[in-house]
Short mmCIF file of C-alpha atoms in Angstrom, two decimals:
data_model
loop_
_atom_site.label_atom_id
_atom_site.label_comp_id
_atom_site.label_asym_id
_atom_site.label_seq_id
_atom_site.Cartn_x
_atom_site.Cartn_y
_atom_site.Cartn_z
CA MET A 1 -10.02 -19.01 -0.52
CA ILE A 2 -11.25 -14.97 -0.73
CA GLY A 3 -14.96 -14.26 -0.05
CA ASP A 4 -16.72 -12.62 -2.47
CA GLN A 5 -14.04 -12.39 -5.17
CA SER A 6 -16.33 -9.96 -7.18
CA GLN A 7 -15.60 -6.98 -4.61
CA ILE A 8 -11.63 -7.78 -4.55
CA LEU A 9 -9.93 -5.52 -6.14
CA GLY A 10 -6.05 -5.07 -7.01
CA GLN A 11 -3.64 -7.37 -7.58
CA PRO A 12 -3.36 -9.79 -4.87
CA VAL A 13 0.70 -8.85 -3.87
CA TYR A 14 0.54 -10.23 0.09
CA GLU A 15 -1.03 -12.35 2.60
CA GLY A 16 -0.89 -13.20 6.60
CA SER A 17 -2.97 -13.13 9.52
CA VAL A 18 -3.48 -10.65 12.26
CA GLN A 19 -0.31 -11.40 15.03
CA PRO A 20 -1.32 -12.29 18.74
CA GLU A 21 1.01 -8.88 19.32
CA TRP A 22 -0.95 -7.15 16.88
CA ILE A 23 -3.40 -7.22 19.16
CA ASP A 24 -4.20 -4.05 21.50
CA ALA A 25 -6.30 -2.81 24.44
CA ASN A 26 -9.36 -2.88 21.87
CA GLN A 27 -8.63 -6.09 20.85
CA HIS A 28 -8.26 -5.65 17.93
CA MET A 29 -5.38 -4.79 14.93
CA ASN A 30 -3.34 -2.07 16.32
CA VAL A 31 -2.57 0.59 13.62
CA ALA A 32 0.80 0.97 13.36
CA TYR A 33 0.68 -3.25 12.55
CA TYR A 34 -1.47 -1.81 9.75
CA MET A 35 1.48 0.26 8.36
CA LEU A 36 3.21 -3.07 8.67
CA ALA A 37 1.08 -5.52 7.40
CA PHE A 38 1.06 -3.03 4.26
CA ASP A 39 4.51 -2.03 4.30
CA LEU A 40 5.40 -5.70 4.04
CA ALA A 41 2.95 -5.57 0.55
CA VAL A 42 5.10 -2.78 -1.12
CA ASP A 43 8.49 -5.05 -0.72
CA ARG A 44 6.52 -8.28 -2.68
CA LEU A 45 5.60 -5.29 -5.05
CA TRP A 46 9.27 -4.48 -5.38
CA TRP A 47 10.51 -7.99 -5.45
CA THR A 48 8.14 -8.39 -8.97
CA PHE A 49 10.23 -5.81 -10.44
CA GLY A 50 13.09 -7.21 -9.54
CA ILE A 51 13.93 -4.86 -6.41
CA THR A 52 15.44 -7.04 -4.01
CA ASP A 53 17.91 -6.98 -1.00
CA ASP A 54 20.35 -8.24 -3.66
CA HIS A 55 19.10 -5.44 -5.82
CA ILE A 56 19.89 -3.06 -3.51
CA ARG A 57 23.16 -3.85 -2.04
CA GLU A 58 24.56 -4.89 -5.47
CA GLN A 59 23.33 -1.68 -6.91
CA ARG A 60 22.97 0.56 -4.77
CA THR A 61 19.17 2.17 -5.32
CA SER A 62 16.35 1.53 -3.76
CA THR A 63 12.92 3.24 -3.06
CA PHE A 64 11.54 5.69 -0.78
CA ALA A 65 8.12 6.36 0.78
CA VAL A 66 7.63 10.55 0.49
CA GLU A 67 3.72 10.15 1.10
CA SER A 68 0.77 7.94 2.85
CA HIS A 69 -2.36 8.10 3.75
CA MET A 70 -4.50 4.82 5.20
CA THR A 71 -7.99 4.49 6.24
CA TRP A 72 -10.13 2.03 8.21
CA GLN A 73 -13.10 -0.03 6.93
CA GLY A 74 -13.58 -2.91 9.49
CA GLU A 75 -11.55 -3.88 12.15
CA MET A 76 -9.12 -7.22 11.66
CA ASN A 77 -8.88 -9.63 14.81
CA LEU A 78 -6.66 -12.25 16.30
CA ASN A 79 -5.38 -14.73 13.87
CA ASN A 80 -8.05 -12.95 10.93
CA PRO A 81 -6.56 -14.04 7.57
CA PHE A 82 -6.25 -11.23 5.15
CA VAL A 83 -4.86 -10.28 1.57
CA VAL A 84 -3.30 -6.68 0.35
CA THR A 85 -3.87 -6.05 -3.13
CA THR A 86 -1.94 -3.35 -5.34
CA GLN A 87 -3.10 -0.86 -7.59
CA ILE A 88 -0.47 1.14 -9.58
CA LEU A 89 -2.02 4.61 -9.94
CA ALA A 90 0.61 6.41 -12.11
CA TYR A 91 4.43 5.80 -12.22
CA ASP A 92 6.50 8.46 -14.46
CA ALA A 93 11.06 7.60 -14.80
CA LYS A 94 11.08 8.51 -11.05
CA ARG A 95 8.36 7.89 -8.92
CA ILE A 96 5.26 5.35 -8.55
CA HIS A 97 1.64 6.05 -7.50
CA GLN A 98 -0.09 3.00 -5.36
CA PHE A 99 -3.40 2.08 -4.15
CA GLN A 100 -3.32 -0.58 -1.38
CA ARG A 101 -6.77 -2.90 0.06
CA MET A 102 -6.40 -5.03 2.96
CA TYR A 103 -9.28 -7.85 2.42
CA HIS A 104 -10.58 -10.03 5.25
CA LYS A 105 -9.38 -13.57 3.18
CA GLU A 106 -12.05 -14.85 4.38
CA ARG A 107 -15.07 -13.22 4.73
CA GLY A 108 -13.80 -10.71 2.27
CA TYR A 109 -14.64 -7.36 3.35
CA LEU A 110 -12.72 -4.85 3.18
CA ALA A 111 -10.31 -3.60 6.10
CA ALA A 112 -8.00 -1.10 5.13
CA THR A 113 -6.36 0.66 2.43
CA CYS A 114 -3.29 2.66 2.04
CA GLU A 115 -1.90 4.94 -0.43
CA TRP A 116 1.64 5.38 -0.99
CA LEU A 117 4.07 7.67 -3.16
CA ASN A 118 7.12 6.07 -3.25
CA LEU A 119 10.80 7.68 -4.94
CA HIS A 120 14.05 5.52 -6.80
CA VAL A 121 16.82 6.51 -4.60
CA ASP A 122 20.24 6.54 -5.52
CA LEU A 123 21.78 5.31 -1.90
CA ARG A 124 25.27 6.93 -3.08
CA THR A 125 23.83 9.88 -2.95
CA ARG A 126 20.66 9.86 -1.44
CA ARG A 127 18.99 11.41 -4.47
CA VAL A 128 16.01 10.49 -6.73
CA SER A 129 17.47 8.81 -9.17
CA PRO A 130 15.82 7.27 -12.62
CA TRP A 131 14.39 3.32 -12.17
CA PRO A 132 17.15 1.23 -14.60
CA GLY A 133 15.14 0.03 -17.62
CA ASP A 134 14.62 -3.50 -16.67
CA ILE A 135 12.30 -2.08 -13.84
CA LEU A 136 11.04 0.54 -15.48
CA GLU A 137 9.72 -2.02 -18.16
CA ALA A 138 8.41 -4.42 -14.88
CA ILE A 139 6.49 -1.63 -13.66
CA ALA A 140 5.00 -0.93 -16.88
CA ALA A 141 3.97 -4.63 -17.52
CA GLU A 142 2.30 -5.17 -13.97
CA ALA A 143 0.10 -1.56 -14.20
CA GLU A 144 -1.55 -3.01 -17.32
CA GLY A 145 -4.82 -3.83 -16.83
CA HIS A 146 -5.26 -1.62 -13.18
CA ASN A 147 -7.28 0.14 -14.79
CA ASP A 148 -9.28 -1.74 -14.68
CA PHE A 149 -9.51 -1.56 -11.16
CA GLY A 150 -10.83 1.38 -11.80
CA LEU A 151 -10.27 4.83 -9.60
CA PRO A 152 -10.82 3.96 -5.82
CA ILE A 153 -12.87 6.11 -4.05
CA GLU A 154 -10.60 6.69 -0.91
CA LEU A 155 -7.96 8.12 -3.33
CA GLY A 156 -6.45 11.51 -2.21
CA GLN A 157 -8.89 12.05 0.48
CA ARG A 158 -8.65 14.57 2.95
CA MET A 159 -9.14 14.34 6.85
CA GLN A 160 -11.80 16.98 7.55
CA VAL A 161 -14.70 17.27 10.59
CA ARG A 162 -17.85 18.64 9.31
CA ASP A 163 -19.43 20.96 11.29
CA ALA A 164 -16.66 21.34 13.86
CA MET A 165 -17.31 23.10 17.26
CA PHE A 166 -13.60 24.75 17.37
CA SER A 167 -11.42 24.73 14.39
CA VAL A 168 -8.16 26.71 14.14
CA ALA A 169 -8.55 30.06 11.28
CA GLY A 170 -8.80 28.51 7.24
CA TYR A 171 -9.35 24.93 8.58
CA GLU A 172 -13.13 23.97 6.02
#
């Protein structure tokens, strides 16, 4: 059961809990494991499109991440249950831009976000290639309704130190 479901945005694609080996010296979930959880959620989304391990081996096509940006909103601690949701923001014949949110499953608060740009790739040539028709149809079907989630406020945010005591030339 997710806490206050009215605050949950995106399509749930993955659930898990914070594992002991994910805890760092600060006694909370280490940043590297947020990326792992988000990556596992991407894999689950791909499965719904038909991009399974068998598909990758047989068709020799897959996806590559080319850009990602993460934000942390609230701490996750040992054994905390979480759910990751995905929102498709845009796609074309070869690319998909998605936004993920990790929520504490019981308390419902937003713990982290991850924005991705992924490319469809022919593994024989290691070049970007068009999505197969059935996968493109599955992406389109999944994307229906994702506009209802609105534009994420964290989307495309730039890191910045306001009122910096030092900054390199051009940093603003």
